[in-house]
Amino acid sequence: MTSVPQVPMVRAGSFCGSRAEFRRLVLRGGLLELITLGFYRFWLATDMRRHLWANTALDGDAAEYTGTGKELLLGFLMAVAILAPLYIGYFLLGIEAESLQAFASVPLVALFYLFSQFAIYRARRYRLTRTIWRGVRFWMTGSGWAYALRAALWALAVLLTFGLLLPWRTAALERYKMSHSHYGELQGRFEGRGIELFKRGWWIWVLALLIAVPLLWLPYLAIVVVPALPVLFALYRAMEWRWWLSGLRFGAVSLQSALPVAALIPLYWKVIGWSALLLLAFALYLGGFGAVIALLAGGDGETFRPEALQNNIAMLVLTGIGYLLLIVGFNAVVRIYLLRDLWAKVVNTTTVYGLDAAAAVAAQGELATALGEGFADGLDVAGF
């Protein structure tokens, strides 16, 4: 009797989150960020992750995010306590001697770059250990400093080759991260190669050089070429997403992405369009209140002068309020289109193969601290 070979279980990913619910979440969170002077961002990041994780399903089971805003806040405070002496030392050095400040900026920038790469690695480690699917936790080991050193050396190579080695840098760093990533007892790995990403996007690199070089001598060409940059960036990001997902492995479980190359272009143009509308609304807001204040002050020619409005306390207060609301609007637009909508497109075009290998996985691993996420926030390199 011949045995019938088993077909590896294949399942498509699905995202079912409500766009309106996410929009309310980020708008409310943005306003609370203003009220709390930015400290609510830790709870907002947690809420957004819970929304995205809980609405991302595979084989009928959604993921779960178990991180908390309090963890992120404590991680940030610990990171600030470590980074603050560096900032203070550089500031005092600059007061002591401006010439020394210029000299010290090089090692300081290098040190902050290393810290930022350390933060990126440890932040991913934190997020991974707070992600659960079917009761089994993802987890991660490895050294953040070893990763930072690799990232720095690769960054130097990319700089010296004018960006040519960027695909190989991305592949090498991802291999390090995935070789230390696990789902329960399943070992992670990354099988994507730099040459594969280069073959897909080499023409974008060529176009970027053709655009950048003439701008050095003819800056006015920016009016013509700058609108093409969001398209090129969106194309490259779609290629990178598809390449990255298709290279992920956990034991015998593999992923395959069918994300269209042009899938992200509408998202980036929507961000640009909404940002332009927000700026227009801000300008009309300032103009309208400026006119009202000038009329209340007498309505003569002097009250309508910009100098007079700039010294008006009411106008300054209204400008500040409008500016803060503008920032809330910008953040909401970016989070809706380049986080939620992008996430939905990526998930809905991803297929998982060999899922039966994850059917009876034993739980392993330990929780990581939020220090890395705190560093990432403090250095303004926080990913999602």
mmCIF file of C-alpha atoms in Angstrom:
data_model
loop_
_atom_site.group_PDB
_atom_site.id
_atom_site.type_symbol
_atom_site.label_atom_id
_atom_site.label_comp_id
_atom_site.label_asym_id
_atom_site.label_seq_id
_atom_site.Cartn_x
_atom_site.Cartn_y
_atom_site.Cartn_z
ATOM 1 C CA MET A 1 0.000 0.000 0.000
ATOM 2 C CA THR A 2 1.528 3.270 -1.106
ATOM 3 C CA SER A 3 1.485 6.179 1.315
ATOM 4 C CA VAL A 4 -0.017 9.444 0.204
ATOM 5 C CA PRO A 5 2.396 12.323 0.771
ATOM 6 C CA GLN A 6 1.076 15.000 3.051
ATOM 7 C CA VAL A 7 0.500 18.415 1.536
ATOM 8 C CA PRO A 8 1.878 21.196 3.734
ATOM 9 C CA MET A 9 -0.926 23.261 5.214
ATOM 10 C CA VAL A 10 -1.382 26.543 3.345
ATOM 11 C CA ARG A 11 -3.257 29.480 4.830
ATOM 12 C CA ALA A 12 -3.712 33.065 3.698
ATOM 13 C CA GLY A 13 -3.391 35.889 6.189
ATOM 14 C CA SER A 14 -6.350 38.207 6.741
ATOM 15 C CA PHE A 15 -6.857 41.582 8.374
ATOM 16 C CA CYS A 16 -10.372 42.480 9.511
ATOM 17 C CA GLY A 17 -9.812 45.629 11.561
ATOM 18 C CA SER A 18 -12.236 48.524 11.197
ATOM 19 C CA ARG A 19 -10.672 51.584 9.590
ATOM 20 C CA ALA A 20 -13.138 53.893 11.349
ATOM 21 C CA GLU A 21 -12.264 52.363 14.718
ATOM 22 C CA PHE A 22 -8.551 52.832 14.108
ATOM 23 C CA ARG A 23 -9.127 56.421 12.966
ATOM 24 C CA ARG A 24 -11.009 57.219 16.184
ATOM 25 C CA LEU A 25 -8.259 55.532 18.178
ATOM 26 C CA VAL A 26 -5.427 57.630 16.684
ATOM 27 C CA LEU A 27 -7.377 60.909 16.776
ATOM 28 C CA ARG A 28 -8.345 60.432 20.413
ATOM 29 C CA GLY A 29 -4.816 59.292 21.242
ATOM 30 C CA GLY A 30 -3.296 62.270 19.447
ATOM 31 C CA LEU A 31 -5.397 64.708 21.463
ATOM 32 C CA LEU A 32 -4.470 62.916 24.686
ATOM 33 C CA GLU A 33 -0.818 63.198 23.659
ATOM 34 C CA LEU A 34 -1.270 66.972 23.581
ATOM 35 C CA ILE A 35 -3.003 67.089 26.942
ATOM 36 C CA THR A 36 -0.338 64.894 28.596
ATOM 37 C CA LEU A 37 2.597 66.682 26.893
ATOM 38 C CA GLY A 38 3.426 63.598 24.852
ATOM 39 C CA PHE A 39 3.436 60.999 27.604
ATOM 40 C CA TYR A 40 0.269 59.302 26.364
ATOM 41 C CA ARG A 41 2.172 58.128 23.270
ATOM 42 C CA PHE A 42 3.269 55.002 25.153
ATOM 43 C CA TRP A 43 -0.345 53.973 25.736
ATOM 44 C CA LEU A 44 -1.318 55.021 22.201
ATOM 45 C CA ALA A 45 1.425 52.813 20.695
ATOM 46 C CA THR A 46 0.164 49.941 22.865
ATOM 47 C CA ASP A 47 -3.450 50.488 21.780
ATOM 48 C CA MET A 48 -2.500 50.620 18.092
ATOM 49 C CA ARG A 49 -0.500 47.414 18.362
ATOM 50 C CA ARG A 50 -3.309 45.637 20.165
ATOM 51 C CA HIS A 51 -5.740 46.723 17.459
ATOM 52 C CA LEU A 52 -3.501 45.547 14.611
ATOM 53 C CA TRP A 53 -2.408 42.310 16.281
ATOM 54 C CA ALA A 54 -5.954 41.364 17.376
ATOM 55 C CA ASN A 55 -7.338 41.904 13.864
ATOM 56 C CA THR A 56 -4.587 39.941 12.110
ATOM 57 C CA ALA A 57 -5.709 36.343 11.749
ATOM 58 C CA LEU A 58 -4.068 33.215 10.404
ATOM 59 C CA ASP A 59 -6.027 29.990 10.045
ATOM 60 C CA GLY A 60 -8.846 31.617 12.009
ATOM 61 C CA ASP A 61 -6.706 32.583 15.007
ATOM 62 C CA ALA A 62 -5.677 36.171 15.728
ATOM 63 C CA ALA A 63 -2.423 37.287 17.296
ATOM 64 C CA GLU A 64 -2.260 38.883 20.737
ATOM 65 C CA TYR A 65 -0.115 41.788 21.933
ATOM 66 C CA THR A 66 0.581 41.718 25.674
ATOM 67 C CA GLY A 67 2.782 44.803 26.081
ATOM 68 C CA THR A 68 1.641 47.732 28.235
ATOM 69 C CA GLY A 69 2.020 51.476 28.135
ATOM 70 C CA LYS A 70 3.552 51.420 31.613
ATOM 71 C CA GLU A 71 6.361 49.144 30.379
ATOM 72 C CA LEU A 72 7.136 51.540 27.536
ATOM 73 C CA LEU A 73 7.123 54.549 29.857
ATOM 74 C CA LEU A 74 9.508 52.900 32.325
ATOM 75 C CA GLY A 75 11.778 51.798 29.474
ATOM 76 C CA PHE A 76 11.838 55.356 28.143
ATOM 77 C CA LEU A 77 12.676 56.834 31.549
ATOM 78 C CA MET A 78 15.534 54.355 32.027
ATOM 79 C CA ALA A 79 16.864 55.164 28.560
ATOM 80 C CA VAL A 80 16.686 58.914 29.224
ATOM 81 C CA ALA A 81 18.640 58.416 32.469
ATOM 82 C CA ILE A 82 21.401 56.753 30.431
ATOM 83 C CA LEU A 83 21.347 59.159 27.479
ATOM 84 C CA ALA A 84 21.007 62.403 29.458
ATOM 85 C CA PRO A 85 24.684 62.494 30.643
ATOM 86 C CA LEU A 86 25.806 62.199 27.011
ATOM 87 C CA TYR A 87 23.667 65.148 25.940
ATOM 88 C CA ILE A 88 24.745 67.227 28.946
ATOM 89 C CA GLY A 89 28.425 66.405 28.431
ATOM 90 C CA TYR A 90 28.282 67.453 24.794
ATOM 91 C CA PHE A 91 26.454 70.675 25.710
ATOM 92 C CA LEU A 92 29.040 71.590 28.358
ATOM 93 C CA LEU A 93 31.861 70.768 25.976
ATOM 94 C CA GLY A 94 30.340 73.125 23.424
ATOM 95 C CA ILE A 95 30.181 75.935 25.996
ATOM 96 C CA GLU A 96 33.811 75.343 26.963
ATOM 97 C CA ALA A 97 35.218 75.513 23.467
ATOM 98 C CA GLU A 98 33.379 75.779 20.167
ATOM 99 C CA SER A 99 36.333 74.237 18.328
ATOM 100 C CA LEU A 100 36.173 71.186 20.577
ATOM 101 C CA GLN A 101 32.459 70.948 19.971
ATOM 102 C CA ALA A 102 32.993 70.571 16.234
ATOM 103 C CA PHE A 103 35.652 67.927 16.835
ATOM 104 C CA ALA A 104 33.539 66.059 19.361
ATOM 105 C CA SER A 105 30.495 65.951 17.092
ATOM 106 C CA VAL A 106 31.976 63.146 14.976
ATOM 107 C CA PRO A 107 32.414 60.580 17.769
ATOM 108 C CA LEU A 108 29.159 61.762 19.347
ATOM 109 C CA VAL A 109 27.195 61.135 16.152
ATOM 110 C CA ALA A 110 28.884 57.741 15.809
ATOM 111 C CA LEU A 111 28.001 56.882 19.406
ATOM 112 C CA PHE A 112 24.377 57.908 18.946
ATOM 113 C CA TYR A 113 24.201 55.855 15.753
ATOM 114 C CA LEU A 114 25.410 52.790 17.641
ATOM 115 C CA PHE A 115 22.869 53.482 20.385
ATOM 116 C CA SER A 116 20.100 53.852 17.784
ATOM 117 C CA GLN A 117 20.922 50.486 16.186
ATOM 118 C CA PHE A 118 21.105 48.864 19.615
ATOM 119 C CA ALA A 119 17.689 50.382 20.318
ATOM 120 C CA ILE A 120 16.208 49.099 17.058
ATOM 121 C CA TYR A 121 17.331 45.544 17.870
ATOM 122 C CA ARG A 122 16.179 45.591 21.468
ATOM 123 C CA ALA A 123 12.860 47.231 20.549
ATOM 124 C CA ARG A 124 12.164 44.418 18.108
ATOM 125 C CA ARG A 125 13.092 41.937 20.805
ATOM 126 C CA TYR A 126 10.617 43.561 23.182
ATOM 127 C CA ARG A 127 7.769 43.584 20.641
ATOM 128 C CA LEU A 128 8.428 39.991 19.628
ATOM 129 C CA THR A 129 8.289 38.733 23.217
ATOM 130 C CA ARG A 130 4.958 40.525 23.669
ATOM 131 C CA THR A 131 3.436 38.752 20.648
ATOM 132 C CA ILE A 132 1.460 35.538 21.166
ATOM 133 C CA TRP A 133 -0.311 33.295 18.659
ATOM 134 C CA ARG A 134 -2.308 30.255 19.703
ATOM 135 C CA GLY A 135 -0.998 30.600 23.241
ATOM 136 C CA VAL A 136 2.669 30.365 22.215
ATOM 137 C CA ARG A 137 5.004 33.333 22.557
ATOM 138 C CA PHE A 138 7.536 34.605 20.064
ATOM 139 C CA TRP A 139 10.906 35.367 21.632
ATOM 140 C CA MET A 140 14.346 36.599 20.727
ATOM 141 C CA THR A 141 17.917 36.365 21.955
ATOM 142 C CA GLY A 142 21.179 37.802 20.629
ATOM 143 C CA SER A 143 23.270 40.851 21.457
ATOM 144 C CA GLY A 144 22.031 44.336 20.669
ATOM 145 C CA TRP A 145 25.602 45.649 20.639
ATOM 146 C CA ALA A 146 26.774 42.937 18.227
ATOM 147 C CA TYR A 147 23.919 43.931 15.953
ATOM 148 C CA ALA A 148 24.800 47.630 16.315
ATOM 149 C CA LEU A 149 28.412 46.978 15.313
ATOM 150 C CA ARG A 150 27.299 45.026 12.248
ATOM 151 C CA ALA A 151 24.860 47.790 11.326
ATOM 152 C CA ALA A 152 27.559 50.456 11.654
ATOM 153 C CA LEU A 153 30.055 48.591 9.465
ATOM 154 C CA TRP A 154 27.415 47.926 6.847
ATOM 155 C CA ALA A 155 26.297 51.576 6.963
ATOM 156 C CA LEU A 156 29.883 52.639 6.206
ATOM 157 C CA ALA A 157 29.994 50.218 3.260
ATOM 158 C CA VAL A 158 26.682 51.535 1.940
ATOM 159 C CA LEU A 159 27.915 55.122 2.258
ATOM 160 C CA LEU A 160 31.151 54.387 0.402
ATOM 161 C CA THR A 161 29.229 52.706 -2.444
ATOM 162 C CA PHE A 162 26.598 55.477 -2.716
ATOM 163 C CA GLY A 163 23.838 53.121 -1.565
ATOM 164 C CA LEU A 164 24.692 50.248 -3.901
ATOM 165 C CA LEU A 165 25.180 47.754 -1.039
ATOM 166 C CA LEU A 166 21.921 48.639 0.727
ATOM 167 C CA PRO A 167 20.172 45.354 -0.274
ATOM 168 C CA TRP A 168 23.086 43.298 1.072
ATOM 169 C CA ARG A 169 23.098 45.315 4.307
ATOM 170 C CA THR A 170 19.363 44.722 4.753
ATOM 171 C CA ALA A 171 19.741 40.988 4.123
ATOM 172 C CA ALA A 172 22.728 40.581 6.459
ATOM 173 C CA LEU A 173 21.088 42.425 9.355
ATOM 174 C CA GLU A 174 17.825 40.543 8.881
ATOM 175 C CA ARG A 175 19.684 37.219 8.936
ATOM 176 C CA TYR A 176 21.195 38.158 12.292
ATOM 177 C CA LYS A 177 17.820 39.166 13.741
ATOM 178 C CA MET A 178 15.969 36.129 12.446
ATOM 179 C CA SER A 179 18.705 33.687 13.513
ATOM 180 C CA HIS A 180 17.973 34.792 17.083
ATOM 181 C CA SER A 181 14.173 34.815 16.703
ATOM 182 C CA HIS A 182 11.908 31.946 17.759
ATOM 183 C CA TYR A 183 8.270 30.934 17.859
ATOM 184 C CA GLY A 184 8.139 28.652 20.868
ATOM 185 C CA GLU A 185 10.618 25.894 20.012
ATOM 186 C CA LEU A 186 10.727 26.764 16.297
ATOM 187 C CA GLN A 187 13.989 28.418 15.235
ATOM 188 C CA GLY A 188 13.702 31.420 12.958
ATOM 189 C CA ARG A 189 15.886 32.144 9.947
ATOM 190 C CA PHE A 190 15.984 34.455 6.960
ATOM 191 C CA GLU A 191 16.597 33.064 3.484
ATOM 192 C CA GLY A 192 16.320 36.276 1.486
ATOM 193 C CA ARG A 193 19.486 37.315 -0.343
ATOM 194 C CA GLY A 194 20.751 40.775 -1.114
ATOM 195 C CA ILE A 195 21.203 39.996 -4.798
ATOM 196 C CA GLU A 196 17.493 39.145 -5.061
ATOM 197 C CA LEU A 197 16.443 42.537 -3.710
ATOM 198 C CA PHE A 198 19.063 44.257 -5.872
ATOM 199 C CA LYS A 199 17.739 42.575 -9.031
ATOM 200 C CA ARG A 200 14.250 43.817 -8.222
ATOM 201 C CA GLY A 201 15.163 47.408 -7.446
ATOM 202 C CA TRP A 202 18.480 48.214 -9.154
ATOM 203 C CA TRP A 203 16.743 50.566 -11.572
ATOM 204 C CA ILE A 204 15.391 52.614 -8.673
ATOM 205 C CA TRP A 205 18.960 53.087 -7.433
ATOM 206 C CA VAL A 206 20.019 54.215 -10.932
ATOM 207 C CA LEU A 207 17.088 56.644 -11.196
ATOM 208 C CA ALA A 208 17.837 58.036 -7.732
ATOM 209 C CA LEU A 209 21.423 58.776 -8.795
ATOM 210 C CA LEU A 210 20.262 60.322 -12.060
ATOM 211 C CA ILE A 211 17.940 62.556 -10.055
ATOM 212 C CA ALA A 212 20.373 63.431 -7.248
ATOM 213 C CA VAL A 213 23.455 64.286 -9.323
ATOM 214 C CA PRO A 214 21.884 67.033 -11.499
ATOM 215 C CA LEU A 215 20.325 68.621 -8.404
ATOM 216 C CA LEU A 216 23.820 69.379 -7.084
ATOM 217 C CA TRP A 217 24.364 71.829 -9.940
ATOM 218 C CA LEU A 218 20.790 72.699 -10.932
ATOM 219 C CA PRO A 219 18.705 72.945 -7.718
ATOM 220 C CA TYR A 220 15.730 74.447 -9.558
ATOM 221 C CA LEU A 221 15.151 71.035 -11.180
ATOM 222 C CA ALA A 222 13.736 69.942 -7.832
ATOM 223 C CA ILE A 223 10.374 71.323 -8.960
ATOM 224 C CA VAL A 224 10.304 68.683 -11.683
ATOM 225 C CA VAL A 225 11.998 65.678 -10.064
ATOM 226 C CA VAL A 226 10.851 65.859 -6.421
ATOM 227 C CA PRO A 227 7.278 64.652 -7.232
ATOM 228 C CA ALA A 228 8.821 61.418 -8.545
ATOM 229 C CA LEU A 229 10.541 60.623 -5.242
ATOM 230 C CA PRO A 230 7.417 59.393 -3.360
ATOM 231 C CA VAL A 231 6.655 57.043 -6.272
ATOM 232 C CA LEU A 232 10.183 55.612 -6.299
ATOM 233 C CA PHE A 233 10.186 55.211 -2.533
ATOM 234 C CA ALA A 234 6.769 53.495 -2.558
ATOM 235 C CA LEU A 235 7.913 51.111 -5.296
ATOM 236 C CA TYR A 236 11.071 50.204 -3.393
ATOM 237 C CA ARG A 237 9.216 49.706 -0.116
ATOM 238 C CA ALA A 238 6.721 47.354 -1.798
ATOM 239 C CA MET A 239 9.577 45.355 -3.318
ATOM 240 C CA GLU A 240 11.335 45.237 0.039
ATOM 241 C CA TRP A 241 8.206 44.121 1.886
ATOM 242 C CA ARG A 242 7.570 41.331 -0.612
ATOM 243 C CA TRP A 243 11.204 40.195 -0.564
ATOM 244 C CA TRP A 244 11.423 40.325 3.257
ATOM 245 C CA LEU A 245 8.234 38.398 3.930
ATOM 246 C CA SER A 246 9.090 35.736 1.373
ATOM 247 C CA GLY A 247 12.398 35.145 3.135
ATOM 248 C CA LEU A 248 11.025 34.580 6.651
ATOM 249 C CA ARG A 249 11.105 31.071 8.119
ATOM 250 C CA PHE A 250 10.203 29.510 11.467
ATOM 251 C CA GLY A 251 11.204 25.866 11.304
ATOM 252 C CA ALA A 252 9.280 24.407 8.356
ATOM 253 C CA VAL A 253 6.849 27.344 8.299
ATOM 254 C CA SER A 254 7.458 29.789 5.451
ATOM 255 C CA LEU A 255 5.781 32.918 4.132
ATOM 256 C CA GLN A 256 5.106 34.093 0.602
ATOM 257 C CA SER A 257 4.046 37.621 -0.286
ATOM 258 C CA ALA A 258 2.078 38.601 -3.398
ATOM 259 C CA LEU A 259 2.104 42.343 -2.650
ATOM 260 C CA PRO A 260 1.857 44.197 -5.997
ATOM 261 C CA VAL A 261 4.796 46.472 -6.756
ATOM 262 C CA ALA A 262 2.540 49.515 -7.124
ATOM 263 C CA ALA A 263 0.372 48.720 -4.083
ATOM 264 C CA LEU A 264 1.849 51.394 -1.806
ATOM 265 C CA ILE A 265 1.917 54.303 -4.263
ATOM 266 C CA PRO A 266 -1.709 55.394 -3.514
ATOM 267 C CA LEU A 267 -0.991 55.362 0.219
ATOM 268 C CA TYR A 268 1.968 57.729 -0.059
ATOM 269 C CA TRP A 269 0.070 60.091 -2.352
ATOM 270 C CA LYS A 270 -2.872 60.103 0.060
ATOM 271 C CA VAL A 271 -0.502 61.132 2.835
ATOM 272 C CA ILE A 272 0.873 63.923 0.646
ATOM 273 C CA GLY A 273 -2.616 65.035 -0.407
ATOM 274 C CA TRP A 274 -4.055 65.088 3.109
ATOM 275 C CA SER A 275 -0.938 66.861 4.413
ATOM 276 C CA ALA A 276 -1.395 69.571 1.773
ATOM 277 C CA LEU A 277 -5.063 69.958 2.753
ATOM 278 C CA LEU A 278 -4.108 70.225 6.427
ATOM 279 C CA LEU A 279 -1.567 72.937 5.618
ATOM 280 C CA LEU A 280 -4.195 74.799 3.595
ATOM 281 C CA ALA A 281 -6.675 74.526 6.465
ATOM 282 C CA PHE A 282 -3.999 75.812 8.863
ATOM 283 C CA ALA A 283 -3.293 78.783 6.602
ATOM 284 C CA LEU A 284 -7.023 79.613 6.345
ATOM 285 C CA TYR A 285 -7.330 79.213 10.117
ATOM 286 C CA LEU A 286 -4.514 81.711 10.728
ATOM 287 C CA GLY A 287 -5.826 84.092 8.091
ATOM 288 C CA GLY A 288 -9.363 83.987 9.445
ATOM 289 C CA PHE A 289 -8.444 84.583 13.074
ATOM 290 C CA GLY A 290 -5.885 87.187 12.047
ATOM 291 C CA ALA A 291 -8.563 89.125 10.204
ATOM 292 C CA VAL A 292 -10.986 88.885 13.152
ATOM 293 C CA ILE A 293 -8.353 90.059 15.644
ATOM 294 C CA ALA A 294 -7.329 92.938 13.370
ATOM 295 C CA LEU A 295 -10.960 94.073 12.957
ATOM 296 C CA LEU A 296 -11.570 93.911 16.697
ATOM 297 C CA ALA A 297 -8.433 95.997 17.234
ATOM 298 C CA GLY A 298 -9.710 98.800 15.004
ATOM 299 C CA GLY A 299 -9.510 97.499 11.489
ATOM 300 C CA ASP A 300 -7.056 100.126 10.202
ATOM 301 C CA GLY A 301 -4.047 99.326 8.033
ATOM 302 C CA GLU A 302 -1.649 99.081 10.958
ATOM 303 C CA THR A 303 -3.588 96.297 12.704
ATOM 304 C CA PHE A 304 -3.445 94.108 9.584
ATOM 305 C CA ARG A 305 0.351 94.290 9.371
ATOM 306 C CA PRO A 306 2.117 90.947 10.114
ATOM 307 C CA GLU A 307 4.310 92.652 12.721
ATOM 308 C CA ALA A 308 1.256 93.768 14.681
ATOM 309 C CA LEU A 309 -0.329 90.310 14.582
ATOM 310 C CA GLN A 310 2.915 88.632 15.634
ATOM 311 C CA ASN A 311 2.965 90.696 18.819
ATOM 312 C CA ASN A 312 -0.689 90.032 19.613
ATOM 313 C CA ILE A 313 -1.048 87.607 22.536
ATOM 314 C CA ALA A 314 -4.374 86.223 21.342
ATOM 315 C CA MET A 315 -2.926 85.567 17.891
ATOM 316 C CA LEU A 316 0.102 83.831 19.385
ATOM 317 C CA VAL A 317 -2.129 81.578 21.493
ATOM 318 C CA LEU A 318 -4.374 80.718 18.553
ATOM 319 C CA THR A 319 -1.328 80.029 16.359
ATOM 320 C CA GLY A 320 0.051 77.664 18.981
ATOM 321 C CA ILE A 321 -3.261 75.811 19.277
ATOM 322 C CA GLY A 322 -3.563 75.553 15.505
ATOM 323 C CA TYR A 323 -0.008 74.279 15.174
ATOM 324 C CA LEU A 324 -0.574 71.565 17.768
ATOM 325 C CA LEU A 325 -3.790 70.472 16.065
ATOM 326 C CA LEU A 326 -1.891 70.419 12.764
ATOM 327 C CA ILE A 327 0.655 68.015 14.283
ATOM 328 C CA VAL A 328 -2.181 65.799 15.544
ATOM 329 C CA GLY A 329 -3.632 65.772 12.032
ATOM 330 C CA PHE A 330 -0.280 64.913 10.422
ATOM 331 C CA ASN A 331 0.306 62.065 12.857
ATOM 332 C CA ALA A 332 -3.206 60.705 12.313
ATOM 333 C CA VAL A 333 -2.789 60.732 8.519
ATOM 334 C CA VAL A 334 0.549 58.911 8.679
ATOM 335 C CA ARG A 335 -0.765 56.333 11.157
ATOM 336 C CA ILE A 336 -3.915 55.640 9.152
ATOM 337 C CA TYR A 337 -2.329 55.279 5.733
ATOM 338 C CA LEU A 338 1.271 54.207 6.368
ATOM 339 C CA LEU A 339 0.543 52.025 9.370
ATOM 340 C CA ARG A 340 -3.004 50.649 9.361
ATOM 341 C CA ASP A 341 -3.678 50.607 5.597
ATOM 342 C CA LEU A 342 -0.163 49.434 4.757
ATOM 343 C CA TRP A 343 -0.447 46.686 7.389
ATOM 344 C CA ALA A 344 -3.769 45.555 5.899
ATOM 345 C CA LYS A 345 -2.355 45.401 2.365
ATOM 346 C CA VAL A 346 0.687 43.415 3.486
ATOM 347 C CA VAL A 347 -1.292 40.934 5.606
ATOM 348 C CA ASN A 348 -4.003 40.343 3.004
ATOM 349 C CA THR A 349 -1.420 39.493 0.322
ATOM 350 C CA THR A 350 0.617 37.073 2.468
ATOM 351 C CA THR A 351 0.310 33.283 2.409
ATOM 352 C CA VAL A 352 1.800 30.909 4.991
ATOM 353 C CA TYR A 353 3.038 27.451 4.004
ATOM 354 C CA GLY A 354 3.757 24.463 6.227
ATOM 355 C CA LEU A 355 1.549 25.745 9.006
ATOM 356 C CA ASP A 356 1.068 22.217 10.295
ATOM 357 C CA ALA A 357 4.628 22.426 11.675
ATOM 358 C CA ALA A 358 3.348 25.010 14.169
ATOM 359 C CA ALA A 359 0.402 22.896 15.325
ATOM 360 C CA ALA A 360 2.021 21.434 18.437
ATOM 361 C CA VAL A 361 4.833 23.812 19.348
ATOM 362 C CA ALA A 362 6.121 23.863 22.913
ATOM 363 C CA ALA A 363 6.326 27.292 24.538
ATOM 364 C CA GLN A 364 9.813 28.609 25.309
ATOM 365 C CA GLY A 365 11.624 31.905 25.851
ATOM 366 C CA GLU A 366 11.578 34.747 28.349
ATOM 367 C CA LEU A 367 10.178 38.249 28.300
ATOM 368 C CA ALA A 368 12.516 41.095 27.344
ATOM 369 C CA THR A 369 12.547 44.488 29.063
ATOM 370 C CA ALA A 370 11.294 47.647 27.382
ATOM 371 C CA LEU A 371 14.676 49.397 27.704
ATOM 372 C CA GLY A 372 15.395 48.992 24.001
ATOM 373 C CA GLU A 373 12.041 50.496 23.088
ATOM 374 C CA GLY A 374 12.827 53.358 25.461
ATOM 375 C CA PHE A 375 16.156 53.981 23.715
ATOM 376 C CA ALA A 376 14.397 53.909 20.345
ATOM 377 C CA ASP A 377 11.870 56.493 21.547
ATOM 378 C CA GLY A 378 14.516 58.701 23.154
ATOM 379 C CA LEU A 379 16.652 58.682 20.008
ATOM 380 C CA ASP A 380 13.623 59.164 17.729
ATOM 381 C CA VAL A 381 14.234 55.878 15.881
ATOM 382 C CA ALA A 382 11.204 54.043 17.286
ATOM 383 C CA GLY A 383 9.673 51.680 14.777
ATOM 384 C CA PHE A 384 6.360 49.955 15.230
#
